[in-house]
mmCIF file of C-alpha atoms in Angstrom:
data_model
loop_
_atom_site.group_PDB
_atom_site.id
_atom_site.type_symbol
_atom_site.label_atom_id
_atom_site.label_comp_id
_atom_site.label_asym_id
_atom_site.label_seq_id
_atom_site.Cartn_x
_atom_site.Cartn_y
_atom_site.Cartn_z
ATOM 1 C CA UNK A 1 132.648 177.110 124.166
ATOM 2 C CA UNK A 2 132.808 179.639 121.358
ATOM 3 C CA UNK A 3 131.667 178.132 118.061
ATOM 4 C CA UNK A 4 134.216 180.021 115.942
ATOM 5 C CA UNK A 5 137.480 181.161 117.493
ATOM 6 C CA UNK A 6 139.971 183.659 116.154
ATOM 7 C CA UNK A 7 142.934 185.401 117.718
ATOM 8 C CA UNK A 8 141.909 189.050 118.018
ATOM 9 C CA UNK A 9 145.414 190.298 117.224
ATOM 10 C CA UNK A 10 146.613 192.666 116.076
ATOM 11 C CA UNK A 11 148.792 190.672 113.718
ATOM 12 C CA UNK A 12 151.543 192.962 112.458
ATOM 13 C CA UNK A 13 153.480 192.144 109.287
ATOM 14 C CA UNK A 14 155.759 194.239 107.074
ATOM 15 C CA UNK A 15 154.750 195.107 103.545
ATOM 16 C CA UNK A 16 155.518 192.260 101.144
ATOM 17 C CA UNK A 17 155.390 189.540 103.791
ATOM 18 C CA UNK A 18 152.923 186.659 104.104
ATOM 19 C CA UNK A 19 150.138 187.172 106.626
ATOM 20 C CA UNK A 20 148.639 184.026 108.135
ATOM 21 C CA UNK A 21 145.229 184.223 109.777
ATOM 22 C CA UNK A 22 143.759 181.278 111.646
ATOM 23 C CA UNK A 23 140.330 180.110 112.722
ATOM 24 C CA UNK A 24 139.035 177.070 114.600
ATOM 25 C CA UNK A 25 135.442 175.900 114.842
ATOM 26 C CA UNK A 26 133.594 173.553 117.153
ATOM 27 C CA UNK A 27 130.820 172.060 114.959
ATOM 28 C CA UNK A 28 132.200 168.963 113.208
ATOM 29 C CA UNK A 29 129.254 169.019 110.817
ATOM 30 C CA UNK A 30 130.237 172.398 109.399
ATOM 31 C CA UNK A 31 130.246 172.391 105.630
ATOM 32 C CA UNK A 32 130.974 175.919 104.407
ATOM 33 C CA UNK A 33 133.766 178.247 105.438
ATOM 34 C CA UNK A 34 134.123 181.897 104.557
ATOM 35 C CA UNK A 35 136.622 184.700 105.014
ATOM 36 C CA UNK A 36 135.459 188.302 105.101
ATOM 37 C CA UNK A 37 137.481 191.506 105.268
ATOM 38 C CA UNK A 38 136.111 194.438 107.221
ATOM 39 C CA UNK A 39 137.592 197.912 107.165
ATOM 40 C CA UNK A 40 136.924 200.124 110.172
ATOM 41 C CA UNK A 41 133.372 201.475 110.098
ATOM 42 C CA UNK A 42 132.454 199.472 106.990
ATOM 43 C CA UNK A 43 130.502 196.272 106.429
ATOM 44 C CA UNK A 44 132.136 192.864 105.864
ATOM 45 C CA UNK A 45 133.258 192.083 102.328
ATOM 46 C CA UNK A 46 133.550 188.476 101.136
ATOM 47 C CA UNK A 47 137.096 187.477 100.171
ATOM 48 C CA UNK A 48 136.919 183.716 99.768
ATOM 49 C CA UNK A 49 134.934 180.610 100.551
ATOM 50 C CA UNK A 50 136.023 176.996 100.779
ATOM 51 C CA UNK A 51 133.993 173.806 101.071
ATOM 52 C CA UNK A 52 136.551 170.994 100.643
ATOM 53 C CA UNK A 53 139.685 169.972 102.492
ATOM 54 C CA UNK A 54 142.876 171.406 101.076
ATOM 55 C CA UNK A 55 143.893 174.714 99.585
ATOM 56 C CA UNK A 56 142.018 177.175 97.420
ATOM 57 C CA UNK A 57 143.877 180.047 95.802
ATOM 58 C CA UNK A 58 142.525 183.345 94.468
ATOM 59 C CA UNK A 59 145.157 185.882 93.507
ATOM 60 C CA UNK A 60 147.187 186.786 96.588
ATOM 61 C CA UNK A 61 144.791 184.912 98.875
ATOM 62 C CA UNK A 62 144.863 181.221 99.789
ATOM 63 C CA UNK A 63 142.281 179.569 102.021
ATOM 64 C CA UNK A 64 143.228 176.298 103.699
ATOM 65 C CA UNK A 65 140.762 173.870 105.261
ATOM 66 C CA UNK A 66 141.437 170.890 107.506
ATOM 67 C CA UNK A 67 138.148 169.389 108.648
ATOM 68 C CA UNK A 68 139.820 166.706 110.760
ATOM 69 C CA UNK A 69 141.505 169.393 112.831
ATOM 70 C CA UNK A 70 138.505 171.760 112.550
ATOM 71 C CA UNK A 71 140.816 174.444 111.319
ATOM 72 C CA UNK A 72 140.635 176.980 108.509
ATOM 73 C CA UNK A 73 143.225 179.581 107.615
ATOM 74 C CA UNK A 74 143.768 182.467 105.240
ATOM 75 C CA UNK A 75 147.158 183.322 103.786
ATOM 76 C CA UNK A 76 147.773 186.700 102.223
ATOM 77 C CA UNK A 77 150.891 186.839 100.076
ATOM 78 C CA UNK A 78 152.757 190.067 99.285
ATOM 79 C CA UNK A 79 150.803 191.908 101.987
ATOM 80 C CA UNK A 80 150.016 195.551 101.239
ATOM 81 C CA UNK A 81 149.123 198.394 103.627
ATOM 82 C CA UNK A 82 145.663 198.354 101.996
ATOM 83 C CA UNK A 83 145.215 194.839 103.419
ATOM 84 C CA UNK A 84 145.144 196.336 106.918
ATOM 85 C CA UNK A 85 141.685 195.447 108.205
ATOM 86 C CA UNK A 86 139.857 192.988 110.430
ATOM 87 C CA UNK A 87 139.441 189.520 108.940
ATOM 88 C CA UNK A 88 136.351 187.580 109.941
ATOM 89 C CA UNK A 89 136.011 183.820 109.701
ATOM 90 C CA UNK A 90 132.458 182.474 109.227
ATOM 91 C CA UNK A 91 131.144 178.911 109.267
ATOM 92 C CA UNK A 92 127.846 177.168 108.614
ATOM 93 C CA UNK A 93 126.240 173.766 108.218
ATOM 94 C CA UNK A 94 123.528 173.209 105.671
ATOM 95 C CA UNK A 95 120.919 175.945 105.917
ATOM 96 C CA UNK A 96 121.877 176.819 109.476
ATOM 97 C CA UNK A 97 123.077 180.134 110.768
ATOM 98 C CA UNK A 98 126.228 181.645 109.336
ATOM 99 C CA UNK A 99 128.318 182.024 112.517
ATOM 100 C CA UNK A 100 131.162 184.501 112.750
ATOM 101 C CA UNK A 101 134.285 184.693 114.866
ATOM 102 C CA UNK A 102 135.298 187.952 116.516
ATOM 103 C CA UNK A 103 137.850 188.675 113.829
ATOM 104 C CA UNK A 104 141.605 189.182 113.671
ATOM 105 C CA UNK A 105 142.993 192.671 113.099
ATOM 106 C CA UNK A 106 145.803 192.730 110.544
ATOM 107 C CA UNK A 107 148.242 195.646 110.374
ATOM 108 C CA UNK A 108 150.592 195.840 107.385
ATOM 109 C CA UNK A 109 153.362 198.382 107.849
ATOM 110 C CA UNK A 110 155.024 200.100 104.841
ATOM 111 C CA UNK B 1 126.797 195.116 90.191
ATOM 112 C CA UNK B 2 123.999 193.783 92.409
ATOM 113 C CA UNK B 3 124.083 194.998 95.994
ATOM 114 C CA UNK B 4 122.191 194.612 99.230
ATOM 115 C CA UNK B 5 120.508 197.933 99.959
ATOM 116 C CA UNK B 6 120.006 199.170 103.501
ATOM 117 C CA UNK B 7 118.528 202.333 104.913
ATOM 118 C CA UNK B 8 119.069 204.507 106.738
ATOM 119 C CA UNK B 9 122.886 204.543 106.880
ATOM 120 C CA UNK B 10 122.920 206.330 110.218
ATOM 121 C CA UNK B 11 120.265 206.729 112.877
ATOM 122 C CA UNK B 12 120.329 208.568 116.183
ATOM 123 C CA UNK B 13 117.373 207.967 118.450
ATOM 124 C CA UNK B 14 116.468 208.598 122.041
ATOM 125 C CA UNK B 15 116.025 205.664 124.380
ATOM 126 C CA UNK B 16 112.461 204.394 124.630
ATOM 127 C CA UNK B 17 111.733 205.520 121.071
ATOM 128 C CA UNK B 18 110.930 203.188 118.192
ATOM 129 C CA UNK B 19 113.353 202.691 115.301
ATOM 130 C CA UNK B 20 113.125 200.710 112.077
ATOM 131 C CA UNK B 21 115.657 199.521 109.527
ATOM 132 C CA UNK B 22 114.984 198.421 105.971
ATOM 133 C CA UNK B 23 116.843 195.938 103.773
ATOM 134 C CA UNK B 24 116.441 194.980 100.122
ATOM 135 C CA UNK B 25 118.514 191.878 99.294
ATOM 136 C CA UNK B 26 120.139 191.037 96.007
ATOM 137 C CA UNK B 27 117.443 190.021 93.528
ATOM 138 C CA UNK B 28 116.693 186.315 93.659
ATOM 139 C CA UNK B 29 118.442 185.674 96.960
ATOM 140 C CA UNK B 30 116.292 183.397 99.095
ATOM 141 C CA UNK B 31 118.135 183.780 102.397
ATOM 142 C CA UNK B 32 118.202 187.052 104.287
ATOM 143 C CA UNK B 33 120.055 187.681 107.531
ATOM 144 C CA UNK B 34 119.951 190.486 110.075
ATOM 145 C CA UNK B 35 123.106 190.740 112.168
ATOM 146 C CA UNK B 36 124.112 193.104 114.963
ATOM 147 C CA UNK B 37 127.751 194.034 115.372
ATOM 148 C CA UNK B 38 129.071 195.755 118.447
ATOM 149 C CA UNK B 39 132.415 197.533 118.084
ATOM 150 C CA UNK B 40 135.288 195.066 118.360
ATOM 151 C CA UNK B 41 133.051 192.004 118.030
ATOM 152 C CA UNK B 42 132.030 189.784 115.168
ATOM 153 C CA UNK B 43 128.521 190.012 113.692
ATOM 154 C CA UNK B 44 125.909 188.191 115.780
ATOM 155 C CA UNK B 45 122.798 186.821 114.132
ATOM 156 C CA UNK B 46 119.479 188.320 115.130
ATOM 157 C CA UNK B 47 117.214 186.612 112.596
ATOM 158 C CA UNK B 48 117.490 184.503 109.441
ATOM 159 C CA UNK B 49 114.772 184.219 106.799
ATOM 160 C CA UNK B 50 114.431 181.609 104.083
ATOM 161 C CA UNK B 51 112.059 183.272 101.615
ATOM 162 C CA UNK B 52 109.307 184.672 103.887
ATOM 163 C CA UNK B 53 109.803 182.176 106.712
ATOM 164 C CA UNK B 54 111.874 182.692 109.837
ATOM 165 C CA UNK B 55 114.364 179.836 110.184
ATOM 166 C CA UNK B 56 116.312 181.162 113.179
ATOM 167 C CA UNK B 57 115.377 183.945 115.577
ATOM 168 C CA UNK B 58 116.734 182.330 118.715
ATOM 169 C CA UNK B 59 118.964 185.330 119.512
ATOM 170 C CA UNK B 60 116.376 188.005 118.709
ATOM 171 C CA UNK B 61 115.233 189.850 121.886
ATOM 172 C CA UNK B 62 111.590 189.381 121.101
ATOM 173 C CA UNK B 63 110.343 191.644 123.866
ATOM 174 C CA UNK B 64 111.619 194.640 121.906
ATOM 175 C CA UNK B 65 112.770 193.457 118.474
ATOM 176 C CA UNK B 66 110.643 192.311 115.564
ATOM 177 C CA UNK B 67 111.457 191.404 111.975
ATOM 178 C CA UNK B 68 109.388 190.628 108.943
ATOM 179 C CA UNK B 69 109.870 189.687 105.309
ATOM 180 C CA UNK B 70 106.279 189.566 104.169
ATOM 181 C CA UNK B 71 106.663 188.821 100.457
ATOM 182 C CA UNK B 72 109.994 187.067 100.710
ATOM 183 C CA UNK B 73 111.857 190.018 99.238
ATOM 184 C CA UNK B 74 112.672 193.096 101.346
ATOM 185 C CA UNK B 75 112.703 193.067 105.118
ATOM 186 C CA UNK B 76 112.203 195.395 108.071
ATOM 187 C CA UNK B 77 113.781 195.140 111.512
ATOM 188 C CA UNK B 78 112.155 197.147 114.296
ATOM 189 C CA UNK B 79 113.208 198.003 117.828
ATOM 190 C CA UNK B 80 110.665 199.320 120.318
ATOM 191 C CA UNK B 81 111.593 200.674 122.761
ATOM 192 C CA UNK B 82 115.242 201.322 122.003
ATOM 193 C CA UNK B 83 117.731 200.989 124.852
ATOM 194 C CA UNK B 84 121.222 202.433 125.231
ATOM 195 C CA UNK B 85 122.716 198.958 124.795
ATOM 196 C CA UNK B 86 121.182 198.687 121.319
ATOM 197 C CA UNK B 87 123.784 201.096 119.934
ATOM 198 C CA UNK B 88 125.575 199.057 117.272
ATOM 199 C CA UNK B 89 125.898 198.452 113.550
ATOM 200 C CA UNK B 90 122.917 196.561 112.123
ATOM 201 C CA UNK B 91 123.891 194.550 109.093
ATOM 202 C CA UNK B 92 121.685 192.903 106.512
ATOM 203 C CA UNK B 93 123.041 190.153 104.286
ATOM 204 C CA UNK B 94 121.618 187.858 101.641
ATOM 205 C CA UNK B 95 122.698 184.662 99.956
ATOM 206 C CA UNK B 96 121.434 182.718 96.950
ATOM 207 C CA UNK B 97 119.708 179.358 97.192
ATOM 208 C CA UNK B 98 121.791 176.268 96.628
ATOM 209 C CA UNK B 99 120.676 172.718 97.197
ATOM 210 C CA UNK B 100 121.712 171.417 100.576
ATOM 211 C CA UNK B 101 123.416 174.434 102.009
ATOM 212 C CA UNK B 102 123.671 178.165 102.115
ATOM 213 C CA UNK B 103 126.257 179.756 99.920
ATOM 214 C CA UNK B 104 128.232 182.916 100.527
ATOM 215 C CA UNK B 105 126.427 185.878 102.092
ATOM 216 C CA UNK B 106 126.755 189.420 100.789
ATOM 217 C CA UNK B 107 126.368 192.348 103.146
ATOM 218 C CA UNK B 108 124.773 195.720 102.767
ATOM 219 C CA UNK B 109 126.499 198.859 104.027
ATOM 220 C CA UNK B 110 124.800 198.592 107.400
ATOM 221 C CA UNK B 111 122.918 201.007 109.627
ATOM 222 C CA UNK B 112 124.869 202.625 112.442
ATOM 223 C CA UNK B 113 122.446 203.100 115.342
ATOM 224 C CA UNK B 114 123.209 205.401 118.241
ATOM 225 C CA UNK B 115 120.781 205.456 121.150
ATOM 226 C CA UNK B 116 121.095 208.507 123.408
#
């Protein structure tokens, strides 16, 4: 069983819409949850992190965590073509390895 | 703005040759990671250091890969001999120390390795 699962996409949304990206994880002891954005040929860039159940907002981005369901999501409001990228979900417990999903490709059309 | 430095950015090598990558983490960051990312996949951990100690190298192919972080600062990842299947992006990341858990990791620009 994959430790961190993401739908590979692509997820296509029109400009201005809300993009919803989802991630599930298998380790119930996971404590830290991260979302990275990766443009083609570039390295991952941290967008947000969340440690507690509930929502965390930062500008157009909202991370949502539900530890009971082992589910974390990223909402992007007012999506822009520049948001088109692969979004990676990453999870860890304590000092253990930061484990990544395969990523979801997001395409925002003008 | 503090960054993780990696070199070289690109490397082309022939199979069976040796290749080395260098990483300098953000100053003060205790944790250093080396990841390998194949096109279309997520990053996969090769080795994780806490200061100068290896805390996880379970996925490092030790017959050909080696990594060191001698003074707990910069790090080198070596492949010898390189194989065609080693062609990938090699990413270094670092994160600061926080009691009880690792915090967010910041990535360098990566080294794109092509083995021919």
